[in-house]
XYZ file of C-alpha atoms in Angstrom:
773
model
C -155.281 -59.358 14.035
C -154.988 -57.373 17.237
C -156.474 -53.987 17.989
C -155.739 -52.220 21.290
C -159.196 -50.631 21.554
C -159.299 -50.205 25.312
C -156.033 -48.196 25.412
C -157.383 -45.954 22.653
C -160.762 -45.689 24.418
C -162.942 -47.029 21.560
C -165.282 -48.477 24.137
C -166.248 -44.923 25.347
C -167.119 -44.068 21.772
C -169.241 -47.183 21.406
C -171.067 -46.315 24.611
C -172.097 -42.992 23.134
C -173.128 -44.587 19.913
C -175.202 -47.207 21.756
C -177.148 -44.529 23.608
C -178.925 -43.693 20.303
C -180.090 -47.215 19.629
C -183.753 -48.151 20.294
C -183.207 -51.972 20.782
C -181.137 -53.906 23.282
C -180.105 -56.188 20.365
C -178.628 -53.273 18.548
C -176.967 -51.895 21.625
C -175.272 -55.244 22.127
C -174.209 -55.302 18.491
C -172.604 -51.889 18.903
C -170.792 -52.792 22.143
C -169.285 -55.859 20.289
C -168.128 -53.837 17.259
C -164.701 -54.897 16.048
C -162.472 -53.083 13.453
C -162.953 -54.366 9.950
C -160.060 -54.907 7.494
C -161.978 -55.345 4.287
C -161.910 -51.921 2.501
C -165.052 -52.575 0.402
C -166.973 -53.546 3.606
C -165.654 -50.418 5.404
C -166.603 -48.263 2.446
C -170.059 -49.798 2.425
C -170.612 -49.116 6.125
C -169.302 -45.509 5.910
C -171.516 -44.809 2.865
C -174.589 -46.084 4.699
C -173.873 -43.825 7.741
C -173.230 -40.856 5.446
C -176.552 -41.413 3.654
C -178.407 -41.883 6.949
C -176.949 -38.661 8.360
C -178.107 -36.746 5.277
C -181.531 -38.447 5.489
C -182.014 -37.500 9.103
C -180.940 -33.942 8.396
C -183.659 -33.589 5.725
C -186.488 -35.849 6.934
C -185.853 -36.252 10.683
C -184.988 -39.400 12.639
C -186.592 -42.708 11.817
C -189.836 -43.369 13.698
C -188.457 -46.325 15.662
C -189.935 -46.901 19.147
C -188.160 -48.119 22.240
C -187.724 -51.880 22.651
C -189.453 -52.805 19.393
C -187.526 -56.027 19.096
C -190.081 -58.886 19.038
C -187.662 -61.666 18.057
C -188.819 -63.795 21.025
C -192.479 -63.456 20.034
C -191.650 -64.441 16.434
C -189.822 -67.472 17.764
C -192.981 -68.398 19.641
C -194.938 -67.819 16.426
C -192.934 -70.413 14.673
C -194.128 -72.837 17.385
C -197.794 -71.910 16.849
C -198.124 -70.753 20.467
C -201.082 -68.608 21.503
C -200.013 -65.167 22.633
C -200.949 -63.344 25.785
C -202.657 -59.925 25.636
C -199.400 -58.137 26.433
C -197.619 -60.043 23.700
C -200.222 -59.104 21.116
C -199.982 -55.528 22.312
C -196.248 -55.634 21.583
C -196.988 -56.964 18.090
C -199.507 -54.227 17.594
C -196.934 -51.495 18.525
C -194.390 -53.180 16.247
C -196.951 -53.067 13.260
C -197.761 -49.401 14.090
C -194.047 -48.609 13.928
C -193.825 -50.510 10.612
C -196.690 -48.366 9.243
C -194.956 -45.216 10.293
C -191.627 -46.240 8.769
C -193.342 -47.076 5.470
C -194.974 -43.628 5.554
C -191.620 -42.083 6.272
C -190.270 -43.816 3.223
C -193.160 -42.703 1.001
C -192.758 -39.149 2.083
C -189.002 -39.250 1.393
C -189.645 -40.649 -2.109
C -192.384 -37.967 -2.643
C -189.940 -35.220 -1.728
C -187.262 -36.743 -4.010
C -184.811 -37.129 -1.184
C -182.010 -39.515 -2.352
C -181.570 -42.654 -0.194
C -178.685 -44.026 -2.197
C -177.297 -47.034 -0.263
C -180.342 -47.091 2.064
C -182.942 -47.445 -0.601
C -183.020 -51.265 -0.779
C -183.608 -51.519 3.023
C -186.748 -49.392 2.808
C -187.870 -50.977 -0.462
C -187.695 -54.485 1.062
C -190.057 -53.698 3.958
C -193.206 -55.854 3.825
C -196.552 -54.094 4.548
C -198.728 -55.777 7.220
C -201.501 -53.098 7.016
C -204.272 -55.766 6.948
C -202.907 -57.553 9.970
C -202.639 -54.232 11.867
C -206.169 -53.389 10.838
C -207.378 -56.840 11.921
C -205.830 -56.530 15.427
C -207.103 -53.010 15.802
C -210.604 -54.298 15.005
C -210.310 -56.806 17.874
C -208.323 -55.007 20.612
C -207.777 -51.375 21.653
C -204.345 -49.801 22.384
C -204.720 -50.615 26.105
C -205.251 -54.363 25.433
C -208.998 -54.433 25.918
C -210.945 -56.708 23.633
C -213.500 -54.564 21.803
C -217.293 -55.368 22.180
C -217.808 -55.828 18.465
C -214.694 -58.068 18.087
C -217.179 -60.834 17.298
C -220.993 -60.929 17.152
C -221.151 -63.457 20.060
C -218.989 -61.222 22.287
C -221.272 -58.340 21.436
C -224.355 -60.331 22.428
C -222.866 -61.526 25.623
C -221.820 -58.033 26.779
C -225.100 -56.544 25.865
C -226.855 -59.216 27.951
C -224.418 -58.610 30.790
C -225.067 -54.930 30.645
C -228.780 -55.448 30.883
C -228.406 -57.797 33.861
C -225.992 -55.467 35.699
C -228.407 -52.604 35.330
C -231.275 -54.837 36.536
C -229.107 -55.920 39.476
C -228.324 -52.335 40.446
C -232.065 -51.353 40.179
C -233.003 -54.393 42.381
C -230.432 -53.495 45.011
C -231.436 -49.773 45.204
C -235.148 -50.951 45.640
C -234.083 -53.291 48.423
C -232.194 -50.591 50.154
C -235.323 -48.371 50.148
C -237.424 -51.245 51.374
C -235.019 -52.156 54.195
C -233.777 -48.722 54.954
C -234.632 -49.057 58.668
C -232.615 -52.285 58.927
C -229.370 -50.831 57.407
C -226.358 -49.315 59.124
C -225.416 -47.348 55.978
C -227.239 -46.526 52.798
C -224.475 -48.017 50.575
C -223.880 -51.124 48.393
C -220.673 -52.956 49.124
C -218.852 -55.902 47.460
C -217.874 -58.842 49.494
C -216.446 -62.037 47.884
C -217.231 -60.580 44.496
C -220.843 -60.266 45.420
C -223.137 -57.187 45.868
C -224.149 -56.953 49.567
C -226.005 -54.527 51.767
C -224.930 -53.555 55.285
C -227.522 -54.847 57.743
C -227.632 -54.103 61.466
C -226.876 -57.214 63.488
C -230.170 -57.083 65.275
C -232.104 -57.297 61.972
C -230.000 -59.926 60.204
C -232.925 -62.384 60.213
C -235.267 -59.976 58.685
C -233.651 -60.197 55.273
C -233.353 -63.406 53.347
C -229.997 -63.978 51.785
C -226.399 -65.214 52.212
C -224.061 -63.648 54.853
C -220.652 -62.963 53.259
C -218.923 -60.893 55.963
C -219.374 -58.840 59.124
C -217.701 -55.791 60.539
C -214.968 -55.926 63.155
C -217.400 -54.638 65.805
C -219.965 -57.336 64.692
C -222.575 -54.668 64.538
C -222.926 -54.771 60.766
C -223.663 -57.926 58.716
C -222.998 -57.910 54.997
C -225.759 -59.895 53.292
C -226.288 -60.704 49.634
C -230.126 -60.583 49.282
C -231.849 -63.653 47.970
C -233.679 -61.450 45.489
C -230.401 -60.578 43.700
C -228.754 -63.986 43.751
C -230.310 -65.240 40.587
C -229.314 -62.178 38.630
C -225.799 -62.406 40.042
C -225.559 -66.136 39.031
C -226.673 -65.229 35.455
C -223.986 -62.490 35.272
C -221.349 -64.950 36.449
C -222.407 -67.393 33.848
C -222.132 -64.736 31.215
C -218.625 -63.807 32.488
C -217.611 -67.441 31.801
C -218.888 -67.253 28.385
C -217.250 -63.840 27.818
C -213.805 -65.175 28.848
C -214.210 -68.179 26.540
C -215.089 -65.925 23.616
C -212.067 -63.606 24.476
C -209.712 -66.661 24.367
C -211.132 -67.560 20.930
C -210.475 -63.998 19.690
C -206.863 -64.071 21.150
C -206.315 -67.385 19.347
C -207.595 -65.940 16.140
C -205.224 -62.974 16.415
C -202.312 -65.244 17.255
C -203.090 -67.347 14.275
C -203.015 -64.246 12.072
C -199.579 -63.359 13.527
C -198.328 -66.974 12.868
C -199.245 -66.698 9.184
C -197.103 -63.533 8.822
C -194.181 -64.870 10.925
C -191.610 -65.005 8.052
C -192.307 -61.584 6.630
C -192.463 -60.046 10.129
C -189.029 -61.522 10.858
C -187.689 -60.005 7.610
C -188.998 -56.604 8.690
C -187.541 -57.028 12.154
C -184.022 -57.714 10.637
C -184.446 -54.626 8.365
C -185.385 -52.409 11.317
C -182.477 -53.677 13.398
C -180.114 -52.830 10.595
C -181.619 -49.353 10.103
C -181.532 -48.790 13.925
C -177.820 -49.798 13.881
C -177.031 -47.425 11.046
C -179.239 -44.679 12.566
C -177.405 -44.907 15.940
C -174.081 -44.358 14.111
C -175.468 -41.481 12.145
C -177.053 -39.663 15.111
C -173.759 -39.866 17.014
C -171.864 -38.616 13.954
C -174.115 -35.488 13.923
C -172.999 -34.628 17.491
C -169.325 -34.662 16.477
C -169.779 -33.209 12.946
C -168.536 -36.496 11.636
C -167.489 -36.918 7.959
C -166.507 -39.884 5.778
C -162.749 -39.880 5.089
C -161.102 -41.379 2.136
C -159.606 -44.832 2.891
C -156.631 -46.616 1.420
C -154.545 -49.767 1.772
C -151.224 -48.122 1.068
C -150.548 -46.952 4.634
C -151.192 -43.219 3.930
C -152.394 -41.275 6.969
C -153.416 -37.742 6.174
C -155.438 -36.040 8.916
C -156.731 -32.576 8.179
C -158.423 -30.513 11.052
C -158.879 -33.721 13.030
C -160.164 -33.603 16.616
C -160.381 -36.168 19.403
C -164.017 -37.104 19.610
C -164.138 -37.351 23.426
C -162.903 -33.774 23.855
C -165.285 -30.826 23.869
C -165.504 -29.917 20.178
C -165.880 -26.162 21.064
C -162.410 -25.993 22.733
C -160.583 -28.955 21.099
C -157.718 -27.772 18.848
C -157.604 -29.641 15.508
C -154.322 -31.289 14.448
C -152.925 -31.977 11.058
C -150.289 -34.631 10.126
C -149.332 -36.992 7.391
C -147.535 -40.359 7.121
C -147.006 -42.401 3.884
C -144.654 -44.997 2.275
C -141.740 -42.412 2.201
C -142.185 -40.924 5.725
C -143.318 -43.936 7.861
C -142.521 -42.647 11.372
C -143.406 -39.428 13.125
C -141.420 -38.298 16.232
C -143.423 -35.795 18.318
C -141.568 -33.557 20.866
C -142.576 -30.682 23.152
C -143.472 -29.867 26.790
C -145.730 -31.939 29.022
C -149.523 -31.393 28.728
C -148.873 -29.920 25.354
C -150.888 -32.367 23.337
C -148.413 -35.090 22.365
C -150.426 -37.944 23.846
C -153.728 -36.522 22.548
C -152.202 -36.517 19.073
C -151.309 -40.278 19.388
C -154.748 -41.109 20.649
C -156.430 -39.074 17.996
C -154.664 -40.921 15.176
C -155.300 -44.338 16.759
C -158.923 -43.713 17.747
C -159.911 -42.125 14.375
C -158.384 -45.109 12.601
C -160.369 -47.586 14.754
C -163.561 -45.615 14.306
C -163.138 -45.599 10.535
C -162.481 -49.376 10.506
C -165.685 -49.769 12.614
C -167.719 -47.866 9.970
C -168.046 -44.693 12.118
C -167.617 -41.139 10.816
C -164.833 -39.089 12.309
C -164.544 -35.417 13.339
C -162.122 -34.109 10.675
C -162.025 -32.449 7.281
C -163.349 -34.375 4.247
C -159.841 -34.057 2.812
C -158.565 -36.539 5.433
C -157.301 -39.946 4.329
C -157.249 -42.999 6.638
C -155.125 -46.121 6.154
C -156.674 -49.459 6.920
C -154.471 -51.666 9.200
C -154.522 -55.264 10.123
C -153.304 -54.440 13.620
C -153.087 -51.319 15.873
C -150.643 -51.440 18.804
C -150.607 -48.662 21.475
C -148.449 -48.107 24.570
C -149.906 -44.940 26.079
C -149.908 -43.673 29.676
C -148.595 -45.093 32.932
C -150.007 -48.528 33.602
C -147.878 -49.565 36.494
C -149.028 -52.996 37.746
C -148.798 -53.490 41.518
C -150.418 -56.933 41.423
C -147.846 -58.248 38.972
C -144.946 -56.344 40.648
C -144.220 -54.412 37.462
C -142.770 -50.934 37.468
C -143.751 -48.248 34.950
C -140.692 -49.159 32.774
C -141.417 -52.877 33.040
C -145.048 -52.312 32.138
C -144.044 -50.372 28.998
C -141.397 -52.811 28.024
C -143.794 -55.840 28.367
C -146.090 -54.267 25.886
C -143.321 -53.442 23.467
C -142.000 -57.026 23.659
C -145.502 -58.210 22.660
C -145.531 -55.779 19.811
C -142.107 -56.923 18.490
C -143.371 -60.553 18.592
C -146.537 -59.841 16.607
C -145.633 -56.966 14.338
C -146.277 -57.344 10.521
C -146.030 -55.010 7.619
C -149.537 -53.548 7.894
C -149.480 -52.442 11.499
C -149.913 -48.963 13.196
C -147.791 -48.559 16.300
C -148.272 -45.668 18.799
C -145.602 -45.295 21.503
C -145.834 -42.666 24.196
C -142.540 -41.490 25.946
C -140.490 -44.332 24.453
C -137.531 -45.274 26.708
C -138.737 -43.340 29.735
C -138.931 -44.701 33.287
C -135.262 -45.814 33.502
C -131.762 -44.438 33.233
C -131.859 -41.816 30.357
C -128.756 -43.135 28.526
C -129.960 -46.727 28.735
C -133.518 -45.650 27.854
C -132.310 -43.719 24.714
C -130.258 -46.737 23.673
C -133.197 -49.093 24.009
C -135.499 -46.617 22.275
C -133.142 -46.371 19.223
C -132.702 -50.127 19.067
C -136.518 -50.612 19.194
C -136.982 -48.131 16.359
C -134.246 -49.830 14.357
C -136.125 -53.099 14.715
C -139.501 -51.670 13.698
C -138.036 -49.951 10.572
C -137.413 -53.341 9.025
C -141.209 -53.507 8.493
C -143.468 -51.440 6.310
C -145.412 -50.022 9.231
C -146.674 -46.606 10.359
C -145.428 -45.479 13.741
C -145.820 -42.417 15.939
C -143.586 -41.821 18.948
C -143.421 -39.159 21.626
C -140.295 -38.301 23.528
C -138.282 -35.641 25.450
C -134.879 -37.088 24.525
C -132.649 -34.899 22.401
C -130.820 -38.027 21.177
C -133.950 -39.355 19.554
C -134.431 -35.973 17.904
C -130.958 -36.238 16.363
C -131.785 -39.810 15.360
C -134.900 -38.714 13.603
C -132.938 -36.102 11.490
C -130.571 -38.845 10.391
C -133.230 -41.359 9.368
C -134.752 -40.755 5.866
C -138.022 -42.522 6.714
C -138.680 -40.399 9.839
C -139.939 -36.843 10.350
C -140.492 -34.717 13.369
C -143.275 -32.561 14.787
C -143.648 -30.511 17.875
C -146.604 -29.278 19.895
C -146.894 -25.528 19.701
C -145.949 -23.592 22.814
C -146.380 -19.878 23.677
C -143.159 -18.708 25.242
C -144.734 -15.497 26.526
C -147.608 -17.030 28.464
C -145.859 -20.445 28.932
C -149.087 -22.139 27.756
C -149.265 -24.996 25.279
C -151.263 -24.218 22.023
C -151.992 -28.017 21.413
C -151.637 -28.094 17.615
C -148.773 -29.814 15.791
C -145.978 -28.039 13.860
C -144.777 -30.524 11.302
C -141.013 -30.723 10.447
C -139.894 -29.144 13.779
C -138.467 -30.352 17.069
C -139.846 -28.812 20.147
C -138.076 -28.074 23.428
C -139.432 -29.191 26.755
C -139.073 -25.488 27.885
C -138.122 -26.702 31.380
C -136.141 -23.479 32.117
C -138.904 -21.156 31.056
C -141.462 -23.130 33.034
C -139.236 -23.256 36.127
C -138.593 -19.466 36.013
C -142.259 -18.757 35.579
C -143.160 -20.984 38.638
C -140.746 -19.045 40.835
C -137.556 -21.155 41.002
C -134.609 -19.072 42.028
C -133.052 -17.144 39.101
C -129.594 -18.141 40.181
C -130.565 -21.800 40.097
C -132.217 -21.418 36.675
C -129.098 -19.624 35.243
C -126.850 -22.262 36.689
C -128.994 -24.959 35.063
C -128.795 -23.128 31.613
C -124.981 -22.872 31.845
C -124.705 -26.582 32.665
C -127.053 -27.393 29.764
C -125.111 -25.336 27.276
C -121.937 -27.017 28.293
C -123.441 -30.468 27.767
C -125.203 -29.547 24.536
C -123.450 -30.945 21.485
C -122.668 -28.938 18.326
C -125.302 -31.028 16.517
C -127.853 -30.223 19.016
C -127.082 -26.505 18.799
C -127.356 -26.689 14.991
C -130.602 -28.528 15.275
C -131.982 -25.899 17.583
C -130.970 -23.138 15.231
C -132.490 -24.952 12.302
C -135.629 -25.516 14.322
C -136.053 -21.800 15.098
C -135.537 -21.007 11.402
C -138.149 -23.560 10.397
C -140.669 -22.203 12.847
C -140.072 -18.778 11.427
C -140.519 -20.042 7.871
C -143.634 -21.914 9.037
C -145.182 -18.712 10.437
C -144.303 -16.873 7.236
C -145.896 -19.672 5.280
C -149.065 -19.389 7.329
C -149.087 -15.689 6.902
C -148.612 -15.985 3.160
C -151.315 -18.691 2.905
C -153.686 -16.341 4.784
C -152.933 -13.446 2.463
C -153.355 -15.641 -0.615
C -156.708 -16.818 0.751
C -157.783 -13.200 1.417
C -156.736 -12.138 -2.134
C -158.616 -14.999 -3.654
C -161.746 -14.088 -1.611
C -161.447 -10.353 -2.686
C -160.888 -11.464 -6.320
C -163.965 -13.612 -6.102
C -165.942 -10.675 -4.583
C -164.715 -8.282 -7.327
C -165.564 -10.711 -10.051
C -168.975 -11.249 -8.614
C -169.497 -7.478 -8.364
C -168.265 -7.017 -11.889
C -170.626 -9.677 -13.237
C -173.449 -8.050 -11.337
C -172.762 -4.602 -12.674
C -172.405 -5.883 -16.277
C -175.715 -7.696 -15.822
C -177.380 -4.595 -14.471
C -175.809 -2.517 -17.247
C -177.228 -4.806 -19.900
C -180.640 -4.728 -18.218
C -180.630 -0.959 -18.158
C -179.573 -0.731 -21.818
C -182.274 -3.135 -22.804
C -184.894 -1.316 -20.818
C -183.892 2.054 -22.403
C -183.913 0.478 -25.805
C -187.408 -0.876 -25.300
C -188.629 2.485 -23.923
C -187.144 4.431 -26.730
C -188.557 2.091 -29.306
C -191.976 2.461 -27.598
C -191.574 6.263 -27.718
C -190.667 6.214 -31.357
C -193.683 3.966 -32.256
C -195.900 6.333 -30.209
C -194.750 9.348 -32.135
C -195.211 7.579 -35.512
C -198.728 6.548 -34.480
C -199.471 10.089 -33.403
C -198.138 11.587 -36.673
C -200.249 9.064 -38.711
C -203.314 10.016 -36.674
C -202.689 13.739 -37.285
C -202.190 13.193 -40.996
C -205.343 11.172 -41.319
C -207.223 13.870 -39.335
C -205.913 16.614 -41.608
C -206.912 14.634 -44.770
C -210.487 14.498 -43.480
C -210.790 18.318 -42.934
C -211.276 20.912 -45.701
C -210.636 24.045 -43.542
C -209.003 24.753 -40.140
C -209.430 27.718 -37.859
C -206.442 29.492 -36.361
C -206.876 27.884 -32.923
C -207.216 24.400 -34.529
C -203.972 25.168 -36.470
C -202.285 26.218 -33.264
C -203.520 23.102 -31.447
C -202.162 20.887 -34.256
C -198.873 22.667 -34.213
C -198.631 22.077 -30.504
C -199.323 18.409 -30.832
C -196.660 18.063 -33.540
C -194.137 19.894 -31.327
C -194.747 17.558 -28.412
C -192.593 14.563 -27.710
C -193.475 11.650 -25.506
C -193.069 12.136 -21.792
C -189.433 12.432 -20.849
C -188.121 9.528 -18.715
C -185.582 10.902 -16.277
C -185.055 7.527 -14.518
C -181.576 7.008 -16.081
C -180.491 10.593 -16.571
C -177.535 11.568 -14.424
C -178.288 14.531 -12.300
C -175.895 17.523 -12.233
C -174.157 18.410 -9.055
C -176.325 21.252 -7.707
C -175.734 23.752 -4.881
C -177.755 26.551 -3.285
C -177.531 29.675 -5.435
C -176.845 27.821 -8.731
C -178.622 29.074 -11.859
C -180.650 26.165 -13.279
C -182.963 25.314 -16.251
C -186.327 23.834 -15.076
C -187.078 21.113 -17.623
C -190.856 20.616 -16.985
C -191.516 24.429 -17.193
C -188.849 25.247 -19.740
C -187.856 28.240 -17.476
C -184.694 29.425 -15.769
C -184.467 29.894 -11.975
C -182.187 29.996 -8.966
C -181.889 27.336 -6.243
C -183.208 28.727 -2.943
C -182.652 25.675 -0.648
C -181.926 21.899 -0.839
C -183.082 19.016 1.431
C -181.871 15.700 -0.042
C -183.755 15.418 -3.348
C -186.289 18.159 -2.552
C -184.925 21.354 -4.212
C -186.749 24.703 -3.939
C -186.234 26.970 -6.985
C -187.315 30.588 -7.427
C -188.296 31.686 -10.971
C -190.374 34.731 -11.744
C -193.017 35.045 -9.105
C -192.869 31.291 -8.286
C -191.115 29.445 -5.511
C -191.625 25.684 -6.186
C -190.024 22.336 -5.185
C -188.376 19.996 -7.805
C -186.436 16.820 -8.003
C -182.825 16.893 -9.158
C -183.763 15.118 -12.407
C -186.034 18.053 -13.286
C -183.139 20.494 -13.183
C -180.130 21.148 -15.365
C -177.342 23.402 -14.267
C -177.339 26.188 -16.782
C -177.005 30.009 -16.864
C -180.121 32.034 -17.764
C -180.324 33.002 -21.441
C -182.059 36.008 -22.894
C -185.449 34.990 -24.407
C -187.608 37.190 -26.561
C -190.905 38.203 -25.008
C -194.053 36.416 -26.313
C -196.624 38.978 -27.297
C -199.850 38.820 -29.141
C -199.769 42.566 -29.978
C -196.339 44.194 -29.375
C -197.787 47.564 -28.493
C -200.419 46.116 -26.119
C -199.637 42.608 -24.899
C -196.668 41.755 -22.648
C -195.240 38.534 -21.377
C -195.810 37.831 -17.660
C -196.634 35.178 -15.101
C -199.974 34.145 -13.651
C -200.175 33.597 -9.911
C -201.139 29.904 -10.608
C -198.433 27.276 -10.892
C -199.390 26.159 -14.443
C -199.787 29.595 -16.004
C -196.966 31.862 -17.176
C -198.725 33.998 -19.917
C -200.866 37.163 -19.740
C -202.793 39.521 -22.118
C -203.103 43.230 -21.359
C -206.230 44.651 -23.111
C -206.231 47.998 -21.378
C -206.771 50.751 -23.996
C -208.310 48.334 -26.571
C -211.600 49.071 -28.328
C -214.517 46.550 -28.264
C -213.854 45.374 -31.908
C -210.121 44.864 -31.215
C -210.656 42.409 -28.329
C -211.639 39.368 -30.507
C -208.518 39.438 -32.650
C -206.225 39.942 -29.620
C -207.965 37.033 -27.828
C -207.653 34.754 -30.871
C -203.896 35.403 -31.067
C -203.418 34.876 -27.388
C -205.294 31.564 -27.308
C -203.388 30.369 -30.454
C -200.078 31.162 -28.807
C -201.152 29.508 -25.639
C -202.277 26.263 -27.340
C -199.131 26.199 -29.419
C -196.965 26.556 -26.152
C -199.000 24.036 -24.322
C -200.305 26.554 -21.728
C -203.515 25.902 -19.975
C -204.102 29.216 -18.175
C -204.136 32.832 -19.460
C -204.426 35.980 -17.378
C -206.455 38.655 -19.174
C -206.065 42.223 -17.905
C -209.068 44.389 -18.958
C -209.181 46.913 -16.080
C -212.147 48.523 -14.481
C -212.933 51.585 -16.696
C -216.330 51.719 -18.330
C -216.570 47.845 -18.551
C -216.659 47.794 -22.339
C -213.458 45.770 -22.752
C -214.568 43.394 -19.950
C -217.929 42.836 -21.721
C -216.146 42.159 -25.018
C -213.857 39.521 -23.225
C -216.894 37.787 -21.676
C -218.782 37.857 -24.956
C -215.772 36.140 -26.587
C -215.504 33.605 -23.803
C -219.168 32.503 -24.023
C -218.780 31.776 -27.770
C -215.250 30.138 -27.785
C -215.015 26.311 -27.834
C -211.545 26.323 -26.294
C -212.527 27.877 -22.917
C -212.944 25.372 -20.040
C -213.661 27.967 -17.299
C -213.069 31.566 -16.310
C -213.167 33.681 -13.109
C -212.364 37.119 -11.783
C -208.995 37.578 -10.228
C -208.646 37.212 -6.500
C -206.789 39.367 -4.026
C -203.195 39.730 -5.325
C -204.333 38.819 -8.905
C -206.070 42.136 -9.848
C -209.577 41.483 -8.491
C -212.377 42.394 -10.990
C -209.933 44.116 -13.277
C -208.474 40.691 -14.304
C -210.113 37.477 -15.655
C -208.267 34.137 -15.241
C -209.076 31.759 -18.167
C -208.512 27.942 -18.126
C -208.230 26.390 -21.575
C -209.441 22.924 -22.496
């Protein structure tokens, strides 16, 4: 098996993947990745990377730390070697990372995030919580052994602390005692001993050991005899402390030795998860997906991009090869994207076989090959005295010698670099040789003869890189089933070549162009036109489907809302009906309990029976109203004229009133003649009170005292029956007899809530305004 990974730049992809690894071991494993050929193994690797990508998206990256690989320490553990402090610190960090990964797994399970193919990796992790707790009880995160690591160490350090304090106190006392002998009032350390700086002339005044002197020899550094005993005791304790620390280190090392096997298992699991995580994190940067894979040689790339190009500007390509169409011939101008298409197919195939996700649509399908050969670019060899043509031919000879029936071959500019006629002949002969094998092949060329050859071969198809003839710029995507021109004349004219030279070249070209070539060019133009029409039709179909989906969604929403409105109305009407039935039953029960009713009580009962429940205008469709329209005011049961309108605030004039209403309170209707409501035809007339709720008045002018009571009874009965709450009683000024009769009636009536004289504009003291209960 041979895979030309360098030519297709797989190593650049692996460099990017390795940058996300946390361990040198994993980085080296990534650098040494080789394409796999076992489809089940490839499928397993791709599934793991897909699951890891989804996991990182929902739970974040794994809590792996840099350089967590302790395989060397675990190897030492198998030899029962005592670790150093730094090595124990590395073990402690590893155990802390292990704890965080287990916590990460527990949170994932708690949130019911599916792990799928990764679950067994997490489930197999051993917990070393006790070992971590044991090490933390002996040593802090900086590698310092804790005072209470053992009772003996605690005793030693307490004793040392006491002695050091005693030493400092003694030194300070000596400095006070010998202040006149000192050059400086400081304590210095010389040869790990505490000394005081004594003037040279007084060195014999202080008993002790000389450890040093200044460069000028004016200062002698003396360790006083009075402190030497304490210093010796401290040094002795330091020795004991170090011996105790070594015991503690040995104890921690022994604890690690006992867990060596399970720690190694965890390390292997973490390296595997790190390996998968690096692939997944790289996949996220290129929007990688898992393609379908097959062993039948079917290549179907949909919206595929070269992963080394900027994804924001890279143009996706689409192509397909299978058992019927085994070879694709790509034509078109230079820098149009032919070579990128070859590299994209080869590199995405290699990535898939390495278990890496690819930047393409999930509808893509990748064939698994035993070998991938590629001859791309100019690799002229000066050291081997090989020309461009020789370099290409050397590679092709190697391909011919090693080709088998499950090979992908990518050839850039086949037959170029030599005489065109000879190059074309060699190219056709090479293609004839390769077609004996069941291989998949992609070839780029500028030769018209190869285009003709491709039309004649049933197992071949053509594609061209799109080119804008107006701007003379390549569009970089592939047009399947077409052959593209090199557009040399258009480019030459655009770059400023003399028009006469260009026209002469076109004439020469037309004379040399065969009838077959002319027919092919015409067919190619027609195919391009049909392709554009096909794309236009596909876009229109897509838009129609989108609109159909939107309309169906809107229809479903409206039907749902309609059903909800009907159900709401039904519930409300049933509630109203039940309310009316309950009210009727209450009135019937009330009547059965009474022997006699007064006229006002009868009027009140009639009013209650005539009442419905409160009208709900929420779902009533409003009439189309305009200024000047005659309307019926539903709450007041009156007719009026629209004076002004501001959105849903409509001012209506009726009688003496000018009030605001909502559109649901109004019904467009012409005013009808209504009979006047009177208590006494010859005396009482219908009118309107100045207050908003009143629209009824009683005129008692000319009445006698004894006639007032009957007139007032009738007026109150009518008001209660009509649901009115205010009556305007006109009694005039006169002698005051009628007014006295009205107020005598009001004092004795149980239906009066309040009364007052009229205000300015209402008739002053000649009118009484009555509010009913």
